[in-house]
PDB file of C-alpha atoms in Angstrom:
ATOM      1  CA  MET V   1     -14.581   9.986  17.808  1.00  0.00           C
ATOM      2  CA  PRO V   2     -12.729  13.102  16.543  1.00  0.00           C
ATOM      3  CA  ARG V   3      -9.063  12.555  15.974  1.00  0.00           C
ATOM      4  CA  LYS V   4      -6.314  15.109  16.270  1.00  0.00           C
ATOM      5  CA  PRO V   5      -3.520  15.023  13.666  1.00  0.00           C
ATOM      6  CA  ALA V   6      -0.515  13.036  14.877  1.00  0.00           C
ATOM      7  CA  ARG V   7       2.692  14.868  14.026  1.00  0.00           C
ATOM      8  CA  HIS V   8       6.049  13.235  13.476  1.00  0.00           C
ATOM      9  CA  HIS V   9       8.923  15.704  13.258  1.00  0.00           C
ATOM     10  CA  ARG V  10      12.441  14.396  12.897  1.00  0.00           C
ATOM     11  CA  LEU V  11      15.434  14.163  10.581  1.00  0.00           C
ATOM     12  CA  LEU V  12      14.643  11.196   8.399  1.00  0.00           C
ATOM     13  CA  PRO V  13      17.134   9.460   6.105  1.00  0.00           C
ATOM     14  CA  VAL V  14      15.834   9.046   2.574  1.00  0.00           C
ATOM     15  CA  ARG V  15      16.702   5.389   2.175  1.00  0.00           C
ATOM     16  CA  PRO V  16      14.684   2.278   1.287  1.00  0.00           C
ATOM     17  CA  LEU V  17      14.101  -0.237   4.076  1.00  0.00           C
ATOM     18  CA  THR V  18      15.342  -3.606   2.813  1.00  0.00           C
ATOM     19  CA  PHE V  19      17.092  -6.679   4.094  1.00  0.00           C
ATOM     20  CA  SER V  20      20.262  -7.292   2.086  1.00  0.00           C
ATOM     21  CA  PRO V  21      22.748  -5.383  -0.112  1.00  0.00           C
ATOM     22  CA  PHE V  22      21.122  -6.871  -3.206  1.00  0.00           C
ATOM     23  CA  ALA V  23      17.629  -5.927  -2.079  1.00  0.00           C
ATOM     24  CA  ARG V  24      18.806  -2.391  -1.303  1.00  0.00           C
ATOM     25  CA  SER V  25      20.085  -2.111  -4.858  1.00  0.00           C
ATOM     26  CA  VAL V  26      16.816  -3.356  -6.323  1.00  0.00           C
ATOM     27  CA  ALA V  27      14.794  -1.083  -4.052  1.00  0.00           C
ATOM     28  CA  ARG V  28      16.800   1.962  -5.135  1.00  0.00           C
ATOM     29  CA  VAL V  29      16.082   1.172  -8.771  1.00  0.00           C
ATOM     30  CA  ALA V  30      12.404   0.540  -8.085  1.00  0.00           C
ATOM     31  CA  THR V  31      12.233   3.760  -6.077  1.00  0.00           C
ATOM     32  CA  ALA V  32      13.652   5.859  -8.905  1.00  0.00           C
ATOM     33  CA  TYR V  33      11.186   4.345 -11.394  1.00  0.00           C
ATOM     34  CA  LEU V  34       8.155   4.746  -9.160  1.00  0.00           C
ATOM     35  CA  VAL V  35       9.020   8.328  -8.272  1.00  0.00           C
ATOM     36  CA  LYS V  36       9.128   9.182 -11.987  1.00  0.00           C
ATOM     37  CA  HIS V  37       5.777   7.437 -12.476  1.00  0.00           C
ATOM     38  CA  TYR V  38       4.238   9.272  -9.524  1.00  0.00           C
ATOM     39  CA  MET V  39       5.591  12.649 -10.633  1.00  0.00           C
ATOM     40  CA  HIS V  40       4.185  12.110 -14.127  1.00  0.00           C
ATOM     41  CA  ASN V  41       0.737  11.349 -12.758  1.00  0.00           C
ATOM     42  CA  ALA V  42       0.947  14.186 -10.242  1.00  0.00           C
ATOM     43  CA  VAL V  43       1.551  16.627 -13.066  1.00  0.00           C
ATOM     44  CA  GLN V  44      -1.443  15.243 -14.958  1.00  0.00           C
ATOM     45  CA  GLN V  45      -3.628  15.596 -11.865  1.00  0.00           C
ATOM     46  CA  SER V  46      -2.487  19.201 -11.173  1.00  0.00           C
ATOM     47  CA  ALA V  47      -1.252  18.462  -7.692  1.00  0.00           C
ATOM     48  CA  GLY V  48       0.347  21.902  -7.333  1.00  0.00           C
ATOM     49  CA  ASP V  49       3.732  23.310  -8.374  1.00  0.00           C
ATOM     50  CA  GLU V  50       5.213  23.429  -4.868  1.00  0.00           C
ATOM     51  CA  PHE V  51       4.252  19.819  -4.143  1.00  0.00           C
ATOM     52  CA  LYS V  52       5.712  18.670  -7.459  1.00  0.00           C
ATOM     53  CA  GLU V  53       8.985  20.363  -6.601  1.00  0.00           C
ATOM     54  CA  LYS V  54       9.164  18.491  -3.321  1.00  0.00           C
ATOM     55  CA  LEU V  55       8.674  15.234  -5.173  1.00  0.00           C
ATOM     56  CA  LYS V  56      11.390  16.173  -7.632  1.00  0.00           C
ATOM     57  CA  ILE V  57      13.797  16.713  -4.754  1.00  0.00           C
ATOM     58  CA  ILE V  58      12.990  13.264  -3.388  1.00  0.00           C
ATOM     59  CA  GLY V  59      13.308  11.812  -6.864  1.00  0.00           C
ATOM     60  CA  ARG V  60      16.774  13.262  -7.405  1.00  0.00           C
ATOM     61  CA  HIS V  61      17.932  11.681  -4.180  1.00  0.00           C
ATOM     62  CA  SER V  62      16.420   8.358  -5.234  1.00  0.00           C
ATOM     63  CA  GLU V  63      18.139   8.386  -8.603  1.00  0.00           C
ATOM     64  CA  SER V  64      21.630   8.619  -7.153  1.00  0.00           C
ATOM     65  CA  SER V  65      24.223   6.232  -8.504  1.00  0.00           C
ATOM     66  CA  GLU V  66      23.350   2.578  -8.066  1.00  0.00           C
ATOM     67  CA  ASP V  67      26.803   2.048  -6.594  1.00  0.00           C
ATOM     68  CA  GLU V  68      26.421   4.574  -3.789  1.00  0.00           C
ATOM     69  CA  GLU V  69      23.633   5.281  -1.349  1.00  0.00           C
ATOM     70  CA  PHE V  70      22.258   8.736  -0.614  1.00  0.00           C
ATOM     71  CA  ASP V  71      23.392   9.553   2.927  1.00  0.00           C
ATOM     72  CA  GLY V  72      21.708  12.933   3.281  1.00  0.00           C
ATOM     73  CA  VAL V  73      18.630  13.747   5.329  1.00  0.00           C
ATOM     74  CA  VAL V  74      15.422  15.526   4.512  1.00  0.00           C
ATOM     75  CA  GLN V  75      13.694  17.358   7.340  1.00  0.00           C
ATOM     76  CA  ALA V  76       9.954  16.817   7.061  1.00  0.00           C
ATOM     77  CA  ASP V  77       7.025  17.497   9.359  1.00  0.00           C
ATOM     78  CA  PHE V  78       4.361  14.930   8.514  1.00  0.00           C
ATOM     79  CA  ALA V  79       0.826  15.005   9.881  1.00  0.00           C
ATOM     80  CA  PHE V  80      -2.033  12.490   9.875  1.00  0.00           C
ATOM     81  CA  PHE V  81      -5.502  13.684   8.865  1.00  0.00           C
ATOM     82  CA  ASP V  82      -8.969  12.296   8.275  1.00  0.00           C
ATOM     83  CA  PRO V  83      -9.770  12.021   4.542  1.00  0.00           C
ATOM     84  CA  LYS V  84     -11.785  14.846   3.002  1.00  0.00           C
ATOM     85  CA  PRO V  85     -13.077  15.712  -0.501  1.00  0.00           C
ATOM     86  CA  ASP V  86     -10.157  18.052  -1.221  1.00  0.00           C
ATOM     87  CA  ASP V  87      -7.861  15.009  -1.143  1.00  0.00           C
ATOM     88  CA  PHE V  88      -9.472  13.491  -4.243  1.00  0.00           C
ATOM     89  CA  HIS V  89      -6.750  14.136  -6.836  1.00  0.00           C
ATOM     90  CA  GLY V  90      -3.880  13.237  -4.516  1.00  0.00           C
ATOM     91  CA  VAL V  91      -5.466   9.944  -3.449  1.00  0.00           C
ATOM     92  CA  LYS V  92      -6.460   9.082  -7.022  1.00  0.00           C
ATOM     93  CA  THR V  93      -2.873   9.626  -8.148  1.00  0.00           C
ATOM     94  CA  LEU V  94      -1.549   7.281  -5.467  1.00  0.00           C
ATOM     95  CA  LEU V  95      -4.039   4.573  -6.502  1.00  0.00           C
ATOM     96  CA  GLN V  96      -3.621   5.008 -10.268  1.00  0.00           C
ATOM     97  CA  SER V  97      -2.195   1.500 -10.760  1.00  0.00           C
ATOM     98  CA  TYR V  98      -3.990  -0.193  -7.833  1.00  0.00           C
ATOM     99  CA  LEU V  99      -5.609  -2.686 -10.231  1.00  0.00           C
ATOM    100  CA  ASP V 100      -2.681  -2.783 -12.641  1.00  0.00           C
ATOM    101  CA  ASN V 101      -3.677  -1.113 -15.929  1.00  0.00           C
ATOM    102  CA  LYS V 102      -7.376  -1.989 -15.675  1.00  0.00           C
ATOM    103  CA  GLN V 103      -9.849   0.696 -16.726  1.00  0.00           C
ATOM    104  CA  TRP V 104     -12.334   0.822 -13.868  1.00  0.00           C
ATOM    105  CA  ASP V 105     -14.285   3.237 -11.702  1.00  0.00           C
ATOM    106  CA  LEU V 106     -11.267   4.510  -9.781  1.00  0.00           C
ATOM    107  CA  SER V 107     -12.973   7.853  -9.152  1.00  0.00           C
ATOM    108  CA  GLY V 108     -15.862   6.072  -7.465  1.00  0.00           C
ATOM    109  CA  PHE V 109     -13.387   4.032  -5.413  1.00  0.00           C
ATOM    110  CA  VAL V 110     -11.669   7.201  -4.221  1.00  0.00           C
ATOM    111  CA  ASP V 111     -15.044   8.711  -3.355  1.00  0.00           C
ATOM    112  CA  LEU V 112     -15.781   5.713  -1.099  1.00  0.00           C
ATOM    113  CA  ILE V 113     -12.444   6.136   0.660  1.00  0.00           C
ATOM    114  CA  LEU V 114     -12.917   9.861   1.208  1.00  0.00           C
ATOM    115  CA  GLY V 115     -16.515   9.422   2.302  1.00  0.00           C
ATOM    116  CA  GLN V 116     -15.473   7.103   5.151  1.00  0.00           C
ATOM    117  CA  THR V 117     -14.056   9.719   7.505  1.00  0.00           C
ATOM    118  CA  THR V 118     -14.156   7.741  10.767  1.00  0.00           C
ATOM    119  CA  VAL V 119     -11.771   5.048   9.497  1.00  0.00           C
ATOM    120  CA  GLY V 120      -8.858   6.014   7.285  1.00  0.00           C
ATOM    121  CA  THR V 121      -5.874   8.358   7.242  1.00  0.00           C
ATOM    122  CA  VAL V 122      -4.085  10.557   4.757  1.00  0.00           C
ATOM    123  CA  VAL V 123      -0.534  11.754   5.366  1.00  0.00           C
ATOM    124  CA  LYS V 124       0.488  15.253   4.365  1.00  0.00           C
ATOM    125  CA  LEU V 125       3.242  17.695   5.101  1.00  0.00           C
ATOM    126  CA  GLU V 126       2.217  19.914   7.951  1.00  0.00           C
ATOM    127  CA  ASP V 127       1.122  23.404   6.857  1.00  0.00           C
ATOM    128  CA  ASP V 128       1.418  22.438   3.179  1.00  0.00           C
ATOM    129  CA  GLU V 129      -0.912  24.776   1.299  1.00  0.00           C
ATOM    130  CA  ASP V 130      -0.949  22.506  -1.762  1.00  0.00           C
ATOM    131  CA  ASN V 131      -2.522  19.635   0.192  1.00  0.00           C
ATOM    132  CA  GLY V 132      -0.172  17.053  -1.308  1.00  0.00           C
ATOM    133  CA  ILE V 133      -0.961  13.460  -0.269  1.00  0.00           C
ATOM    134  CA  PHE V 134       1.985  11.266   0.706  1.00  0.00           C
ATOM    135  CA  SER V 135       0.031   8.225   1.887  1.00  0.00           C
ATOM    136  CA  ILE V 136      -3.484   6.823   2.138  1.00  0.00           C
ATOM    137  CA  ILE V 137      -4.605   3.941   4.334  1.00  0.00           C
ATOM    138  CA  THR V 138      -8.109   2.631   4.960  1.00  0.00           C
ATOM    139  CA  ALA V 139     -10.278  -0.496   5.126  1.00  0.00           C
ATOM    140  CA  LEU V 140     -13.521  -0.796   3.148  1.00  0.00           C
ATOM    141  CA  ASN V 141     -16.216  -3.361   3.946  1.00  0.00           C
ATOM    142  CA  LEU V 142     -16.808  -5.359   0.763  1.00  0.00           C
ATOM    143  CA  GLY V 143     -20.358  -6.196   1.792  1.00  0.00           C
ATOM    144  CA  ARG V 144     -21.352  -2.676   2.770  1.00  0.00           C
ATOM    145  CA  TYR V 145     -20.257  -1.278  -0.594  1.00  0.00           C
ATOM    146  CA  LYS V 146     -21.148  -4.300  -2.744  1.00  0.00           C
ATOM    147  CA  ASP V 147     -23.603  -2.382  -4.948  1.00  0.00           C
ATOM    148  CA  HIS V 148     -21.103   0.282  -5.956  1.00  0.00           C
ATOM    149  CA  LYS V 149     -19.754  -0.017  -9.479  1.00  0.00           C
ATOM    150  CA  CYS V 150     -16.113   0.229  -8.351  1.00  0.00           C
ATOM    151  CA  ILE V 151     -16.468  -2.676  -5.905  1.00  0.00           C
ATOM    152  CA  THR V 152     -18.278  -4.799  -8.498  1.00  0.00           C
ATOM    153  CA  GLU V 153     -15.454  -4.147 -10.967  1.00  0.00           C
ATOM    154  CA  LEU V 154     -12.806  -4.837  -8.316  1.00  0.00           C
ATOM    155  CA  LYS V 155     -14.384  -8.208  -7.515  1.00  0.00           C
ATOM    156  CA  GLU V 156     -14.548  -9.099 -11.216  1.00  0.00           C
ATOM    157  CA  PHE V 157     -10.886  -8.182 -11.594  1.00  0.00           C
ATOM    158  CA  LEU V 158      -9.835 -10.378  -8.665  1.00  0.00           C
ATOM    159  CA  LEU V 159     -11.854 -13.358  -9.890  1.00  0.00           C
ATOM    160  CA  ASN V 160     -10.416 -13.016 -13.389  1.00  0.00           C
ATOM    161  CA  ILE V 161      -6.780 -12.953 -12.236  1.00  0.00           C
ATOM    162  CA  CYS V 162      -7.039 -15.924  -9.868  1.00  0.00           C
ATOM    163  CA  HIS V 163      -6.001 -19.040 -11.786  1.00  0.00           C
ATOM    164  CA  GLU V 164      -5.188 -21.262  -8.797  1.00  0.00           C
ATOM    165  CA  LYS V 165      -7.924 -23.854  -8.420  1.00  0.00           C
ATOM    166  CA  ASP V 166      -7.251 -24.338  -4.714  1.00  0.00           C
ATOM    167  CA  LYS V 167      -7.650 -20.586  -4.056  1.00  0.00           C
ATOM    168  CA  ILE V 168     -10.539 -19.534  -6.291  1.00  0.00           C
ATOM    169  CA  GLY V 169     -13.144 -21.060  -3.966  1.00  0.00           C
ATOM    170  CA  ASN V 170     -11.720 -19.205  -0.977  1.00  0.00           C
ATOM    171  CA  LEU V 171     -11.664 -15.976  -2.956  1.00  0.00           C
ATOM    172  CA  ARG V 172     -15.263 -16.388  -4.126  1.00  0.00           C
ATOM    173  CA  SER V 173     -16.317 -16.960  -0.534  1.00  0.00           C
ATOM    174  CA  LEU V 174     -14.684 -13.757   0.731  1.00  0.00           C
ATOM    175  CA  LEU V 175     -16.102 -11.744  -2.155  1.00  0.00           C
ATOM    176  CA  GLY V 176     -19.567 -13.310  -1.846  1.00  0.00           C
ATOM    177  CA  ASP V 177     -21.158 -14.957   1.181  1.00  0.00           C
ATOM    178  CA  GLU V 178     -18.610 -13.604   3.676  1.00  0.00           C
ATOM    179  CA  ALA V 179     -18.143 -10.160   2.121  1.00  0.00           C
ATOM    180  CA  GLN V 180     -19.825  -8.442   5.086  1.00  0.00           C
ATOM    181  CA  LYS V 181     -16.959  -9.700   7.274  1.00  0.00           C
ATOM    182  CA  VAL V 182     -14.172  -8.685   4.878  1.00  0.00           C
ATOM    183  CA  GLY V 183     -12.220  -5.444   4.975  1.00  0.00           C
ATOM    184  CA  LEU V 184     -10.370  -4.444   1.821  1.00  0.00           C
ATOM    185  CA  LEU V 185      -7.115  -3.135   3.298  1.00  0.00           C
ATOM    186  CA  VAL V 186      -5.944  -0.308   1.043  1.00  0.00           C
ATOM    187  CA  SER V 187      -2.528   1.201   1.728  1.00  0.00           C
ATOM    188  CA  GLN V 188      -0.471   3.187  -0.745  1.00  0.00           C
ATOM    189  CA  CYS V 189       2.225   5.804  -0.331  1.00  0.00           C
ATOM    190  CA  VAL V 190       4.784   7.711  -2.318  1.00  0.00           C
ATOM    191  CA  VAL V 191       8.132   5.992  -2.501  1.00  0.00           C
ATOM    192  CA  ASN V 192      10.635   7.006   0.164  1.00  0.00           C
ATOM    193  CA  LEU V 193       7.955   7.797   2.687  1.00  0.00           C
ATOM    194  CA  PRO V 194       9.936   7.342   5.914  1.00  0.00           C
ATOM    195  CA  PRO V 195       9.317   3.796   7.177  1.00  0.00           C
ATOM    196  CA  GLU V 196       9.108   5.213  10.715  1.00  0.00           C
ATOM    197  CA  LEU V 197       5.608   6.379   9.797  1.00  0.00           C
ATOM    198  CA  LEU V 198       4.324   2.872   9.033  1.00  0.00           C
ATOM    199  CA  PRO V 199       3.721   1.602  12.600  1.00  0.00           C
ATOM    200  CA  PRO V 200       1.732   4.668  13.732  1.00  0.00           C
ATOM    201  CA  LEU V 201      -0.193   4.648  10.434  1.00  0.00           C
ATOM    202  CA  TYR V 202      -1.315   1.052  10.863  1.00  0.00           C
ATOM    203  CA  ASP V 203      -1.903   1.548  14.584  1.00  0.00           C
ATOM    204  CA  ALA V 204      -4.169   4.489  13.786  1.00  0.00           C
ATOM    205  CA  LEU V 205      -6.122   2.424  11.244  1.00  0.00           C
ATOM    206  CA  PHE V 206      -6.751  -0.581  13.442  1.00  0.00           C
ATOM    207  CA  ASP V 207      -7.491   1.578  16.495  1.00  0.00           C
ATOM    208  CA  GLU V 208     -10.091   3.458  14.465  1.00  0.00           C
ATOM    209  CA  ILE V 209     -11.648   0.200  13.295  1.00  0.00           C
ATOM    210  CA  SER V 210     -11.939  -0.870  16.921  1.00  0.00           C
ATOM    211  CA  TRP V 211     -13.447   2.475  17.947  1.00  0.00           C
ATOM    212  CA  ALA V 212     -15.906   2.357  15.037  1.00  0.00           C
ATOM    213  CA  THR V 213     -17.399  -0.890  16.369  1.00  0.00           C
ATOM    214  CA  GLU V 214     -18.426   1.111  19.443  1.00  0.00           C
ATOM    215  CA  ASP V 215     -18.866   4.706  18.268  1.00  0.00           C
ATOM    216  CA  GLU V 216     -20.688   4.521  14.929  1.00  0.00           C
ATOM    217  CA  PRO V 217     -24.261   5.853  15.265  1.00  0.00           C
ATOM    218  CA  THR V 218     -26.125   2.720  14.086  1.00  0.00           C
ATOM    219  CA  GLU V 219     -25.762  -0.989  14.796  1.00  0.00           C
ATOM    220  CA  GLU V 220     -25.454  -1.658  11.063  1.00  0.00           C
ATOM    221  CA  LEU V 221     -22.470   0.682  10.771  1.00  0.00           C
ATOM    222  CA  ARG V 222     -20.874  -0.682  13.939  1.00  0.00           C
ATOM    223  CA  ASN V 223     -21.196  -4.224  12.604  1.00  0.00           C
ATOM    224  CA  SER V 224     -19.669  -3.197   9.266  1.00  0.00           C
ATOM    225  CA  PHE V 225     -16.325  -2.693  11.011  1.00  0.00           C
ATOM    226  CA  ARG V 226     -16.331  -6.036  12.838  1.00  0.00           C
ATOM    227  CA  PHE V 227     -14.033  -7.628  10.297  1.00  0.00           C
ATOM    228  CA  LYS V 228     -13.084 -11.298  10.381  1.00  0.00           C
ATOM    229  CA  PHE V 229     -10.742 -11.091   7.401  1.00  0.00           C
ATOM    230  CA  TYR V 230      -8.691  -8.546   5.479  1.00  0.00           C
ATOM    231  CA  LEU V 231      -8.019  -8.729   1.756  1.00  0.00           C
ATOM    232  CA  VAL V 232      -4.847  -7.073   0.440  1.00  0.00           C
ATOM    233  CA  VAL V 233      -3.938  -6.322  -3.181  1.00  0.00           C
ATOM    234  CA  SER V 234      -0.310  -5.341  -3.702  1.00  0.00           C
ATOM    235  CA  LYS V 235       2.842  -5.764  -5.812  1.00  0.00           C
ATOM    236  CA  PHE V 236       6.375  -7.009  -5.306  1.00  0.00           C
ATOM    237  CA  TYR V 237       9.353  -8.228  -7.314  1.00  0.00           C
ATOM    238  CA  LYS V 238       9.530 -11.988  -7.848  1.00  0.00           C
ATOM    239  CA  GLN V 239      12.652 -13.720  -9.044  1.00  0.00           C
ATOM    240  CA  LYS V 240      12.161 -15.368 -12.405  1.00  0.00           C
ATOM    241  CA  ASN V 241      12.224 -19.174 -12.092  1.00  0.00           C
ATOM    242  CA  ALA V 242      12.347 -18.694  -8.326  1.00  0.00           C
ATOM    243  CA  ASN V 243      11.324 -22.270  -7.538  1.00  0.00           C
ATOM    244  CA  GLN V 244      14.257 -23.761  -9.443  1.00  0.00           C
ATOM    245  CA  LYS V 245      16.788 -21.193  -8.278  1.00  0.00           C
ATOM    246  CA  ARG V 246      15.931 -21.385  -4.589  1.00  0.00           C
ATOM    247  CA  SER V 247      17.319 -24.920  -4.510  1.00  0.00           C
ATOM    248  CA  SER V 248      20.756 -23.606  -5.383  1.00  0.00           C
ATOM    249  CA  SER V 249      22.869 -22.858  -2.317  1.00  0.00           C
ATOM    250  CA  THR V 250      25.164 -20.616  -4.342  1.00  0.00           C
ATOM    251  CA  ASP V 251      22.362 -18.322  -5.513  1.00  0.00           C
ATOM    252  CA  LYS V 252      22.264 -15.355  -3.146  1.00  0.00           C
ATOM    253  CA  ASP V 253      19.483 -13.521  -4.978  1.00  0.00           C
ATOM    254  CA  GLU V 254      16.274 -13.384  -2.967  1.00  0.00           C
ATOM    255  CA  ALA V 255      13.085 -14.977  -4.278  1.00  0.00           C
ATOM    256  CA  PHE V 256      10.993 -11.912  -3.398  1.00  0.00           C
ATOM    257  CA  VAL V 257      11.790  -8.238  -2.976  1.00  0.00           C
ATOM    258  CA  TYR V 258       8.966  -6.432  -1.210  1.00  0.00           C
ATOM    259  CA  ILE V 259       8.347  -2.859  -2.305  1.00  0.00           C
ATOM    260  CA  LYS V 260       6.380  -2.187   0.888  1.00  0.00           C
ATOM    261  CA  PRO V 261       8.019  -3.550   4.078  1.00  0.00           C
ATOM    262  CA  GLU V 262       4.678  -4.460   5.662  1.00  0.00           C
ATOM    263  CA  ASP V 263       3.805  -6.771   2.769  1.00  0.00           C
ATOM    264  CA  GLU V 264       6.404  -9.330   3.829  1.00  0.00           C
ATOM    265  CA  ILE V 265       4.735  -9.626   7.244  1.00  0.00           C
ATOM    266  CA  LEU V 266       1.251  -9.806   5.769  1.00  0.00           C
ATOM    267  CA  HIS V 267       2.431 -12.448   3.290  1.00  0.00           C
ATOM    268  CA  LYS V 268       3.806 -14.636   6.079  1.00  0.00           C
ATOM    269  CA  LEU V 269       0.643 -14.221   8.162  1.00  0.00           C
ATOM    270  CA  SER V 270      -1.788 -14.760   5.293  1.00  0.00           C
ATOM    271  CA  MET V 271      -4.043 -17.802   5.412  1.00  0.00           C
ATOM    272  CA  TRP V 272      -3.754 -17.955   1.637  1.00  0.00           C
ATOM    273  CA  SER V 273      -2.405 -15.864  -1.204  1.00  0.00           C
ATOM    274  CA  PHE V 274      -1.926 -16.004  -4.944  1.00  0.00           C
ATOM    275  CA  LEU V 275       0.213 -14.204  -7.498  1.00  0.00           C
ATOM    276  CA  PHE V 276      -0.850 -12.749 -10.822  1.00  0.00           C
ATOM    277  CA  PRO V 277       1.045 -11.255 -13.775  1.00  0.00           C
ATOM    278  CA  LEU V 278       0.995  -7.494 -14.287  1.00  0.00           C
ATOM    279  CA  GLN V 279       0.576  -5.660 -17.547  1.00  0.00           C
ATOM    280  CA  THR V 280       2.209  -2.525 -16.150  1.00  0.00           C
ATOM    281  CA  GLN V 281       5.487  -1.791 -17.915  1.00  0.00           C
ATOM    282  CA  GLN V 282       8.523  -2.744 -15.844  1.00  0.00           C
ATOM    283  CA  VAL V 283      11.664  -0.674 -15.758  1.00  0.00           C
ATOM    284  CA  ALA V 284      14.521  -2.454 -17.570  1.00  0.00           C
ATOM    285  CA  THR V 285      17.682  -2.405 -15.453  1.00  0.00           C
ATOM    286  CA  HIS V 286      20.619  -4.663 -14.734  1.00  0.00           C
ATOM    287  CA  GLU V 287      19.518  -5.129 -11.101  1.00  0.00           C
ATOM    288  CA  LEU V 288      16.051  -6.233 -12.114  1.00  0.00           C
ATOM    289  CA  LYS V 289      16.958  -8.413 -15.080  1.00  0.00           C
ATOM    290  CA  ASN V 290      16.179 -11.568 -13.080  1.00  0.00           C
ATOM    291  CA  TYR V 291      13.040 -10.150 -11.490  1.00  0.00           C
ATOM    292  CA  GLN V 292       9.466  -9.609 -12.597  1.00  0.00           C
ATOM    293  CA  LEU V 293       7.082  -7.073 -11.089  1.00  0.00           C
ATOM    294  CA  THR V 294       4.230  -9.273  -9.901  1.00  0.00           C
ATOM    295  CA  GLY V 295       0.820  -8.745  -8.324  1.00  0.00           C
ATOM    296  CA  ILE V 296      -0.166 -10.485  -5.120  1.00  0.00           C
ATOM    297  CA  VAL V 297      -3.495 -10.949  -3.348  1.00  0.00           C
ATOM    298  CA  MET V 298      -3.413 -11.927   0.315  1.00  0.00           C
ATOM    299  CA  ALA V 299      -6.133 -12.914   2.790  1.00  0.00           C
ATOM    300  CA  VAL V 300      -5.315 -12.317   6.451  1.00  0.00           C
ATOM    301  CA  LYS V 301      -7.402 -13.243   9.485  1.00  0.00           C
ATOM    302  CA  ALA V 302      -8.366 -10.271  11.644  1.00  0.00           C
ATOM    303  CA  GLU V 303      -7.207 -12.203  14.692  1.00  0.00           C
ATOM    304  CA  ASP V 304      -3.649 -12.069  13.321  1.00  0.00           C
ATOM    305  CA  ILE V 305      -3.556  -8.268  13.093  1.00  0.00           C
ATOM    306  CA  SER V 306      -2.227  -7.944  16.627  1.00  0.00           C
ATOM    307  CA  SER V 307       0.781 -10.053  15.618  1.00  0.00           C
ATOM    308  CA  PHE V 308       1.154  -7.973  12.437  1.00  0.00           C
ATOM    309  CA  ARG V 309       1.308  -4.748  14.439  1.00  0.00           C
ATOM    310  CA  GLN V 310       3.900  -6.179  16.811  1.00  0.00           C
ATOM    311  CA  GLN V 311       6.069  -7.495  13.980  1.00  0.00           C
ATOM    312  CA  LEU V 312       5.834  -4.211  12.079  1.00  0.00           C
ATOM    313  CA  HIS V 313       7.018  -2.269  15.113  1.00  0.00           C
ATOM    314  CA  ALA V 314       9.884  -4.730  15.609  1.00  0.00           C
ATOM    315  CA  LEU V 315      10.859  -4.560  11.923  1.00  0.00           C
ATOM    316  CA  ILE V 316      10.907  -0.777  11.711  1.00  0.00           C
ATOM    317  CA  ASN V 317      12.340  -0.018  15.127  1.00  0.00           C
ATOM    318  CA  GLY V 318      15.020  -2.646  14.703  1.00  0.00           C
ATOM    319  CA  SER V 319      16.042  -1.600  11.200  1.00  0.00           C
TER     320      SER V 319
END
């Protein structure tokens, strides 16, 4: 089913969506670091001079003093599009650290994402000649693509980082016997993408998955989108010694600071999850001295996605 770009034109504050003064401070620091990282990779991938300048503008706003918030607005006209081959470098840049610092077939992974045009969305600035990618979201069937090198390497990575004996069996099941029912939910965006875009982005994804079960040309393809589970690989900030500190009523620091707002909802809805250490270098700041950038893998039942969509709308619209 062809899809027209969905445009969202408004004055959007450039401000992280978080849930306490402390978390706002941490998010601002994380934002500044990630913008620098993204800009560095964007330069390496030749994303285009005009697009780089736009990122620099966002980055300067993000790096404002940690004691004051940026209260300006950036007028942006975002549009949703189906993935296409020209998006390769932009999507690859966004996913550069998807599996931490692992050397793997990321190019092949991006090719799978861009080759699945009926399910998946890229976000760009409307009428942007440089084709800069601000967000990518999709779901890949782990069984359908099981013979691809990138999926084999992704599965090996996940099995190697899972050290929780009560979770490894569940993980092996989703990656093996039940892989045909599992969608790898991939969602990555530049920092400071307006959170108002998140609900329509996820709505578009899950609507497309539903349509694909009816509109794909073969029964095999239609069945490949009838997911029972979603697997999510992401990152957040975890308080060091969180288990001991959470028992202290005087400690106001939060155990987790979610870089992506939707991850908190997915974490709560997950049927199981596990954390893993990251090798990626963490920015050293006063705000983050008690926190460690940590990887997280979450398994979510497809039947809980309706609740996820409702909670995401409530979170963003009520923020």
